[in-house]
Short mmCIF file of C-alpha atoms and ligand atoms in Angstrom, two decimals:
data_model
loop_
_atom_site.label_atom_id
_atom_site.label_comp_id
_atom_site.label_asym_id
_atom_site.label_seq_id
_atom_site.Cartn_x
_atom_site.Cartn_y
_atom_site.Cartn_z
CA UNK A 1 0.00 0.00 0.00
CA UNK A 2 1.26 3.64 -0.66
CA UNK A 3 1.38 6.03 2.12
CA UNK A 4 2.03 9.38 3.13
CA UNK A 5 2.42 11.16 5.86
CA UNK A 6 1.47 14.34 6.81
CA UNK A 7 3.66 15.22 10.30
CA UNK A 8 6.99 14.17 10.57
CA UNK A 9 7.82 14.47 14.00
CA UNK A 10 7.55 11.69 17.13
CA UNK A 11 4.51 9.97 15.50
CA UNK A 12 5.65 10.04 11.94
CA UNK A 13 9.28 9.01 12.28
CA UNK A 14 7.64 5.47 14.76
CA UNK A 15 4.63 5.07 11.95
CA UNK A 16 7.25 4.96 8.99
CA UNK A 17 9.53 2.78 10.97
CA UNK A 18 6.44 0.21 10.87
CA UNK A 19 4.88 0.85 7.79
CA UNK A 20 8.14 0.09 5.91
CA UNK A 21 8.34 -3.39 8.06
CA UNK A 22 4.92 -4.10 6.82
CA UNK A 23 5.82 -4.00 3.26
CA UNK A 24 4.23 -0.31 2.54
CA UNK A 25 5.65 2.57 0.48
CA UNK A 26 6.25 6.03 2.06
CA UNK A 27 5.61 7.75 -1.13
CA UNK A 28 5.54 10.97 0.39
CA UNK A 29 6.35 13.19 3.74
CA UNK A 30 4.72 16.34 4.48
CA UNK A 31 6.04 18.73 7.44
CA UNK A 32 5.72 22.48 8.12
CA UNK A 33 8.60 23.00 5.68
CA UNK A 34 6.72 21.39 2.25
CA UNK A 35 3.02 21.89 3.03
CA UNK A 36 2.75 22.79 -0.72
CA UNK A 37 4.08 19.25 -1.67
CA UNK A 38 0.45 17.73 -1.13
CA UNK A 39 -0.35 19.57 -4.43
CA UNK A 40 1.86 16.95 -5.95
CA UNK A 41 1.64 13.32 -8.00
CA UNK A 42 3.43 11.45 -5.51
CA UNK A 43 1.22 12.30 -2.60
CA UNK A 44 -2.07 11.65 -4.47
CA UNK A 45 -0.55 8.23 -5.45
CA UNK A 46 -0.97 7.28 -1.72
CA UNK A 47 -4.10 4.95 -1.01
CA UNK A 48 -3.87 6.91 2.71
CA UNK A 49 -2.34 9.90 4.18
CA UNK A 50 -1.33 9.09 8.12
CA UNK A 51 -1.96 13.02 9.74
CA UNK A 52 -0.36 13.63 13.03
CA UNK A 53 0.48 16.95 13.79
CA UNK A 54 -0.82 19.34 16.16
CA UNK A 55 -4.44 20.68 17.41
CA UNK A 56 -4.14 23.96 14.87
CA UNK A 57 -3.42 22.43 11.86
CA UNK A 58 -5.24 18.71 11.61
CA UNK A 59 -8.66 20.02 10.33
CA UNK A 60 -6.79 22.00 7.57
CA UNK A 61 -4.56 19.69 6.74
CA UNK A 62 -7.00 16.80 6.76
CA UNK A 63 -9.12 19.27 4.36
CA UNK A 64 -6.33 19.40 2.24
CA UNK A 65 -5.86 15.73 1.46
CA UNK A 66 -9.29 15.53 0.99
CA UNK A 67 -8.83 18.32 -1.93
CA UNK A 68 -5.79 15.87 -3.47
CA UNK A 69 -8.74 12.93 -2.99
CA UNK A 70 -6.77 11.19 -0.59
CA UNK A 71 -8.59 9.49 2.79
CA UNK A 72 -6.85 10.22 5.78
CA UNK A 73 -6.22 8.51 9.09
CA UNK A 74 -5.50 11.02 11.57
CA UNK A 75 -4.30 10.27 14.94
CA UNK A 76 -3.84 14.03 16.51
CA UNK A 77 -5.93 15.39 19.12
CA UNK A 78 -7.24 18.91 20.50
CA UNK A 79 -9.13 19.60 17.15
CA UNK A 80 -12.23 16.88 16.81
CA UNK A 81 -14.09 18.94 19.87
CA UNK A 82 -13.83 21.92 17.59
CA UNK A 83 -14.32 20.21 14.07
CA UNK A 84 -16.17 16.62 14.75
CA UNK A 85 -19.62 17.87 13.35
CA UNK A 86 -17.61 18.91 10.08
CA UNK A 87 -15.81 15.81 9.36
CA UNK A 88 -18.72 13.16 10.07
CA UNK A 89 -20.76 15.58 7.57
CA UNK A 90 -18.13 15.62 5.11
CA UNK A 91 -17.84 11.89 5.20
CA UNK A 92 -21.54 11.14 5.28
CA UNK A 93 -22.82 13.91 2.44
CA UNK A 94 -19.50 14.76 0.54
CA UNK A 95 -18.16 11.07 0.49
CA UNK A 96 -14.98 12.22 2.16
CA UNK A 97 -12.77 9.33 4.16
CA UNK A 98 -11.43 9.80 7.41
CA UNK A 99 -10.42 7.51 10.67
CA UNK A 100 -10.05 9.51 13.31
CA UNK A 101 -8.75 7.65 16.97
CA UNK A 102 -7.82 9.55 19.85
CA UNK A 103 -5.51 6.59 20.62
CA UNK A 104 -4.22 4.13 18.30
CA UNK A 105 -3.19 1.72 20.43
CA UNK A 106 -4.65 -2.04 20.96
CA UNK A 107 -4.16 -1.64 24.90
CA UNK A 108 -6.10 1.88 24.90
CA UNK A 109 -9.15 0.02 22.96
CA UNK A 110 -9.16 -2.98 25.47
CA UNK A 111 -8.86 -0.54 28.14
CA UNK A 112 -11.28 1.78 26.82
CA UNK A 113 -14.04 -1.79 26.94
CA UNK A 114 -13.01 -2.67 30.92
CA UNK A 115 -13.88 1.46 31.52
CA UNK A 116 -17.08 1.10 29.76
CA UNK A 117 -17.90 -2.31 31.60
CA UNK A 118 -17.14 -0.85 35.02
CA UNK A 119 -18.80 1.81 34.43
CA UNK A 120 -21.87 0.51 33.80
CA UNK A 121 -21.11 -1.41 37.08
CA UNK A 122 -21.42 1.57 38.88
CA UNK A 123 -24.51 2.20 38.67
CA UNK A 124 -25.61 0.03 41.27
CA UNK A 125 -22.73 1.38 43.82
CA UNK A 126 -23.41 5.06 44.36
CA UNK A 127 -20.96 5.30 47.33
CA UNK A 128 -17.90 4.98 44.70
CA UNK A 129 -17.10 8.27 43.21
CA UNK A 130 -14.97 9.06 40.01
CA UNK A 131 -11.93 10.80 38.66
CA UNK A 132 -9.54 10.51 36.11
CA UNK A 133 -5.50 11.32 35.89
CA UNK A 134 -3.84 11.68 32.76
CA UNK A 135 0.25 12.10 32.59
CA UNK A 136 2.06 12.71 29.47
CA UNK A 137 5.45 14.57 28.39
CA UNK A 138 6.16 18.54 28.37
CA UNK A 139 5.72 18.92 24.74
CA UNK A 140 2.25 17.91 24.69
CA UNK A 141 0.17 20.89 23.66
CA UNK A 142 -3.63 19.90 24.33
CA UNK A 143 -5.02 19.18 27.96
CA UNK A 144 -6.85 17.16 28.95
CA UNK A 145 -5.89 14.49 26.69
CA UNK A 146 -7.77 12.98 23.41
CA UNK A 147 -7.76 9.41 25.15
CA UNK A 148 -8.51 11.22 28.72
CA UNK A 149 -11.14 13.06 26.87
CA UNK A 150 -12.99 9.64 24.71
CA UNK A 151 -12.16 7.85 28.07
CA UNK A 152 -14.59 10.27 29.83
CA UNK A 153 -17.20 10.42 27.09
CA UNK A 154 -17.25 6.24 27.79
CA UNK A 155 -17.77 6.59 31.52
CA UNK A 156 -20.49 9.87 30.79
CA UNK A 157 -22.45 7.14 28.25
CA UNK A 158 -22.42 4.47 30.91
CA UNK A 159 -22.62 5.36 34.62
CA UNK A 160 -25.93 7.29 35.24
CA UNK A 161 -24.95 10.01 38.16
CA UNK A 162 -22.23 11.88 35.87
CA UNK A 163 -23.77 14.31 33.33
CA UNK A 164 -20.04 15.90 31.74
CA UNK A 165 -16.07 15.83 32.27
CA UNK A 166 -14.57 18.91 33.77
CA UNK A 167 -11.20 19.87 33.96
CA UNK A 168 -9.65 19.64 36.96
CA UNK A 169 -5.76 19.88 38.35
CA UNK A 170 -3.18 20.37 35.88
CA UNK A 171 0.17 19.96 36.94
CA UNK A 172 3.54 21.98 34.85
CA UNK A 173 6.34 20.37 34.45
CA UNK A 174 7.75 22.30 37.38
CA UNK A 175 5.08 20.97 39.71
CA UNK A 176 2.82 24.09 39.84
CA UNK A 177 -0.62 22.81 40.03
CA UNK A 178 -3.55 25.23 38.95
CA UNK A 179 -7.12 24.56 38.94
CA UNK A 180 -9.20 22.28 40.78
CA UNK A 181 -10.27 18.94 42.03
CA UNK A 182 -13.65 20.78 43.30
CA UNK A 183 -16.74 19.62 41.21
CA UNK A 184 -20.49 19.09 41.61
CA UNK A 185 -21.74 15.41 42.17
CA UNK A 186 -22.65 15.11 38.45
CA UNK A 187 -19.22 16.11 37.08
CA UNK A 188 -16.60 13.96 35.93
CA UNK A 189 -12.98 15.42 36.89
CA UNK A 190 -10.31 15.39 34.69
CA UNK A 191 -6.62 16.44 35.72
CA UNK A 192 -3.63 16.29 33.60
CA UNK A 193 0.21 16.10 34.74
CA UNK A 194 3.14 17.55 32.42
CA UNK A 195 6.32 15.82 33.44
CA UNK A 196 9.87 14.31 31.38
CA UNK A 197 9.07 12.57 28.31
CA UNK A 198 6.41 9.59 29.66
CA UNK A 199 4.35 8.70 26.53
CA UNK A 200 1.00 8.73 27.62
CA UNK A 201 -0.81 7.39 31.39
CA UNK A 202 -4.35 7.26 31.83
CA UNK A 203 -5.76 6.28 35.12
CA UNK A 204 -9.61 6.01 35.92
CA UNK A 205 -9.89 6.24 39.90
CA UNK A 206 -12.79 5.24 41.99
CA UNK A 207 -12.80 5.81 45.74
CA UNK A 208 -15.33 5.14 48.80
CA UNK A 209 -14.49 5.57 51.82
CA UNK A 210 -13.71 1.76 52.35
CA UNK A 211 -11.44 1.30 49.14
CA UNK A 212 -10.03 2.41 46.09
CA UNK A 213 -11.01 0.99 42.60
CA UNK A 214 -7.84 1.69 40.22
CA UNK A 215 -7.31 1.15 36.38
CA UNK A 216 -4.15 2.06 34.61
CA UNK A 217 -3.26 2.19 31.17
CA UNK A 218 0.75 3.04 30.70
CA UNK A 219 2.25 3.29 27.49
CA UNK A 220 5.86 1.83 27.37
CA UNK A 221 6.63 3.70 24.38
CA UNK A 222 5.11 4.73 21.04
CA UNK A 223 5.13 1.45 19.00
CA UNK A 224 1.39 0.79 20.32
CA UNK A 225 0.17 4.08 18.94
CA UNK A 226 2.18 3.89 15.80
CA UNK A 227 1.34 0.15 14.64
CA UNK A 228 -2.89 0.93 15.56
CA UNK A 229 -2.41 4.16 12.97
CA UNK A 230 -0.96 1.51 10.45
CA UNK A 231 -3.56 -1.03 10.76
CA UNK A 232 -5.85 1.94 10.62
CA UNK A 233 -4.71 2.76 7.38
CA UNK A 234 -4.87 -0.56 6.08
CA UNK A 235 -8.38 -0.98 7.02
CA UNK A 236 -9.02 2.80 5.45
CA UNK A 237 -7.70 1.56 2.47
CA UNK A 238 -10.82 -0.88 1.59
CA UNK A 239 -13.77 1.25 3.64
CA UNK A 240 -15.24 4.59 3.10
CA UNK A 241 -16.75 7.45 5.83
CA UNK A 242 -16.09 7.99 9.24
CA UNK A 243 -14.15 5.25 10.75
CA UNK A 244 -12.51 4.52 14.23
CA UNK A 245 -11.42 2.03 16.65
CA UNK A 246 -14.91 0.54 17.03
CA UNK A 247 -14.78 -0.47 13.35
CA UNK A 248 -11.50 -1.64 13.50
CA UNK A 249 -11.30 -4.21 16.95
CA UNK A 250 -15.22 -4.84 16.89
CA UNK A 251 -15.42 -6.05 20.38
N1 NDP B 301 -4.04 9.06 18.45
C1 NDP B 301 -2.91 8.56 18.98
O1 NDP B 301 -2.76 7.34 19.19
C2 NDP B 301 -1.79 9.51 19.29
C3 NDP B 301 -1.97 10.84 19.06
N2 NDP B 301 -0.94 11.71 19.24
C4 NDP B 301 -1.21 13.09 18.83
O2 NDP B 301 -0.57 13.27 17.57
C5 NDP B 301 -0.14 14.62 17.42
C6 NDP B 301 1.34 14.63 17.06
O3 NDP B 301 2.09 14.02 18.06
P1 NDP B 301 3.69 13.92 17.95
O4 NDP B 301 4.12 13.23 16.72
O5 NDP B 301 4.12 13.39 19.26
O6 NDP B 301 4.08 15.48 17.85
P2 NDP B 301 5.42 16.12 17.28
O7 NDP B 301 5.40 17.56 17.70
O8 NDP B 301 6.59 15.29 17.62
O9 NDP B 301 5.23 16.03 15.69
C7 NDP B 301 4.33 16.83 14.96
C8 NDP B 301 4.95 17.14 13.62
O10 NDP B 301 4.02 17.80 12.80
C9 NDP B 301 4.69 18.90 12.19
N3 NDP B 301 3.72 19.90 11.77
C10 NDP B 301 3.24 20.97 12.44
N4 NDP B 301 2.37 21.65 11.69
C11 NDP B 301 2.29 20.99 10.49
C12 NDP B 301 1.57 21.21 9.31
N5 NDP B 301 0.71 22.25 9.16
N6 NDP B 301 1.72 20.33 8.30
C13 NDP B 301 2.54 19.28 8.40
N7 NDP B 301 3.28 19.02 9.52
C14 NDP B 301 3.15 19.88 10.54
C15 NDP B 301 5.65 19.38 13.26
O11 NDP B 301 6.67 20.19 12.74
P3 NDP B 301 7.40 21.26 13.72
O12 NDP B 301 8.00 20.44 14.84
O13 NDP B 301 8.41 21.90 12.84
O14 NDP B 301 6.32 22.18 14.21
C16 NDP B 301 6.19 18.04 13.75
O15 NDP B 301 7.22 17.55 12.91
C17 NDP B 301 -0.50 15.30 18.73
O16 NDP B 301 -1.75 15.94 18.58
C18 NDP B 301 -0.64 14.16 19.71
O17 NDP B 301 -1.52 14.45 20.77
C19 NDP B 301 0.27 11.30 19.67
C20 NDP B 301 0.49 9.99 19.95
C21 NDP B 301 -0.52 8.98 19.79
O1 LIG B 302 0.50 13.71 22.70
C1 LIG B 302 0.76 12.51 22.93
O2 LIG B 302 1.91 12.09 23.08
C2 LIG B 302 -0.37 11.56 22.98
N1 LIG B 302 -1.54 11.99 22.62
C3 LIG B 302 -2.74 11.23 22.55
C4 LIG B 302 -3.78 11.82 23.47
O3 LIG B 302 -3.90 13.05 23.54
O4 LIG B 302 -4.51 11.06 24.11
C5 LIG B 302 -2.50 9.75 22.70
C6 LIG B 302 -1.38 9.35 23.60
O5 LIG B 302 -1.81 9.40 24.92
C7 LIG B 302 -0.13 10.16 23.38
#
C-alpha cells in the first residue's frame, strides 16, 4: 500500500519505521517545511495519508488531502471537539474518508471496553465516586488528553450520576498545580500532569471511603500508537466514511 504522511515528528518518524516493516511505500512526507508538496503526484498516489500533527493544523490539513482525494487517518488530538460535526458531515454527504482515533493503540481500545464495563457497574454502587488522571510529556500541547477526553465520554455514556467531564488539576512540568479537584456530584474530573518525556498514562480512579477501585493504562513507548495508525490505514484503504477504533477491533 502507498502512504504518506502528513507530520513528521515523534509519531511520523515510529509510523514509517512500521509501515516500511509491513511492506508499505512512504511515497511521500509532508512537514511544516513542504506543506505545498500535497499539491503533488506522488502524494495523491498514496491509497492513505497518516496526519499527526498538532491541534491547529489537523482540520486544515485533513481538508487538504481531501482536496488531493486522498482518505486520511488522523491520529492528533485537541481539534475533533472543535471540528467533529464537520468531518462526520463531510464523510456522510461529501463522500470524504477519514479515521479519526484519539488513541491508536490495541491496549487503549481494550482498556477503553473494561472502563465502559465498570462503568456501567457503577450504577448500582453510588458510594464509589470518580476521577480521572492523565500524565504525558512537556511537549504535549492539548489538555486534557484525546484518550482522557474519549475515556470520559465512555464513563459519561455508561454510569448514570455523571452528566459531563470537567477539567480539573493540571500539573507543569515544574510541579505548579492550577485549577481544581472541586466539582459538583454530576461532574466527571479530569486532571492532567506535564512531566519528562512519559508517553502517555491514563488512570480512571474510583474511591469510597472503604477502598479504592484503580485502572491504569501506561504506554511503554510509542510502538502501540504507531502500529494501531498503520492497521488503521490498512483498514481505510478498503472502507469509506467515518471510521474509528470501534470499526476496526469490533469487540
Ligand atoms: N491518536 C494517537 O494514538 C496519538 C496521538 N498523538 C497526537 O498526535 C499529534 C502529534 O504528536 P507527535 O508526533 O508526538 O508530535 P510532534 O510535535 O513530535 O510532531 C508533529 C509534527 O508535525 C509537524 N507539523 C506541524 N504543523 C504541520 C503542518 N501544518 N503540516 C505538516 N506538519 C506539521 C511538526 O513540525 P514542527 O515540529 O516543525 O512544528 C512536527 O514535525 C498530537 O496531537 C498528539 O496528541 C500522539 C500519539 C498517539
Ligand atoms: O501527545 C501525545 O503524546 C499523545 N496523545 C494522545 C492523546 O492526547 O490522548 C494519545 C497518547 O496518549 C499520546
Amino acid at each position: 500500500m502507498k502512504i504518506a504522511l502528513i507530520g513528521y515528528g515523534k509519531m511520523g518518524k515510529e509510523i514509517e519505521k512500521i509501515a516500511l516493516s509491513r511492506g508499505h511505500e512512504i511515497v511521500s512526507i509532508i512537514d511544516v517545511d513542504n506543506h505545498q508538496d500535497m499539491d503533488s503526484d506522488a502524494f495523491r498516489s498514496a491509497d492513505v495519508a497518516i496526519e499527526f500533527t498538532a491541534p491547529s493544523v489537523a482540520y486544515g490539513n485533513c481538508l487538504d488531502a481531501f482536496r488531493q482525494g486522498v482518505k486520511v487517518v488522523s491520529g492528533s488530538t485537541g481539534w475533533m471537539g472543535e471540528h467533529g460535526e464537520e468531518m462526520r458531515r463531510l464523510c456522510k454527504e461529501e463522500g470524504k474518508t477519514l479515521f479519526w482515533a484519539s488513541n491508536f493503540s490495541l491496549g487503549v481500545a481494550i482498556f477503553s471496553a473494561v472502563n465502559k464495563y465498570l462503568a456501567k457497574i457503577m450504577n448500582k454502587f453510588p458510594n464509589y465516586d470518580v476521577s480521572m488522571v492523565e500524565t504525558h510529556h512537556i511537549h504535549k500541547l492539548d489538555a486534557p488528553s484525546g484518550t482522557a477526553i474519549t475515556l470520559a465520554e465512555g464513563i459519561l455514556e455508561n454510569l448514570d450520576r455523571k452528566d459531563k467531564w470537567v477539567m480539573g488539576t493540571l500539573t507543569a512540568p515544574d510541579g505548579t498545580v492550577s485549577g481544581t479537584t472541586e466539582c459538583a456530584p454530576d461532574e466527571l474530573p479530569v486532571s492532567a500532569i506535564r512531566k519528562d518525556e512519559v508517553p502517555g498514562i491514563h488512570t480512571v480512579r474510583y474511591e469510597s471511603e472503604a477502598d479504592s477501585i484503580i485502572i491504569t493504562h501506561d504506554a511503554k513507548n510509542r510502538k502501540g500508537f504507531a502500529l494501531g495508525a498503520v492497521l488503521a490505514a490498512e483498514y481505510t484503504a478498503t472502507h469509506e466514511g467515518f471510521l474509528g477504533m470501534n470499526d476496526l477491533f469490533q469487540f
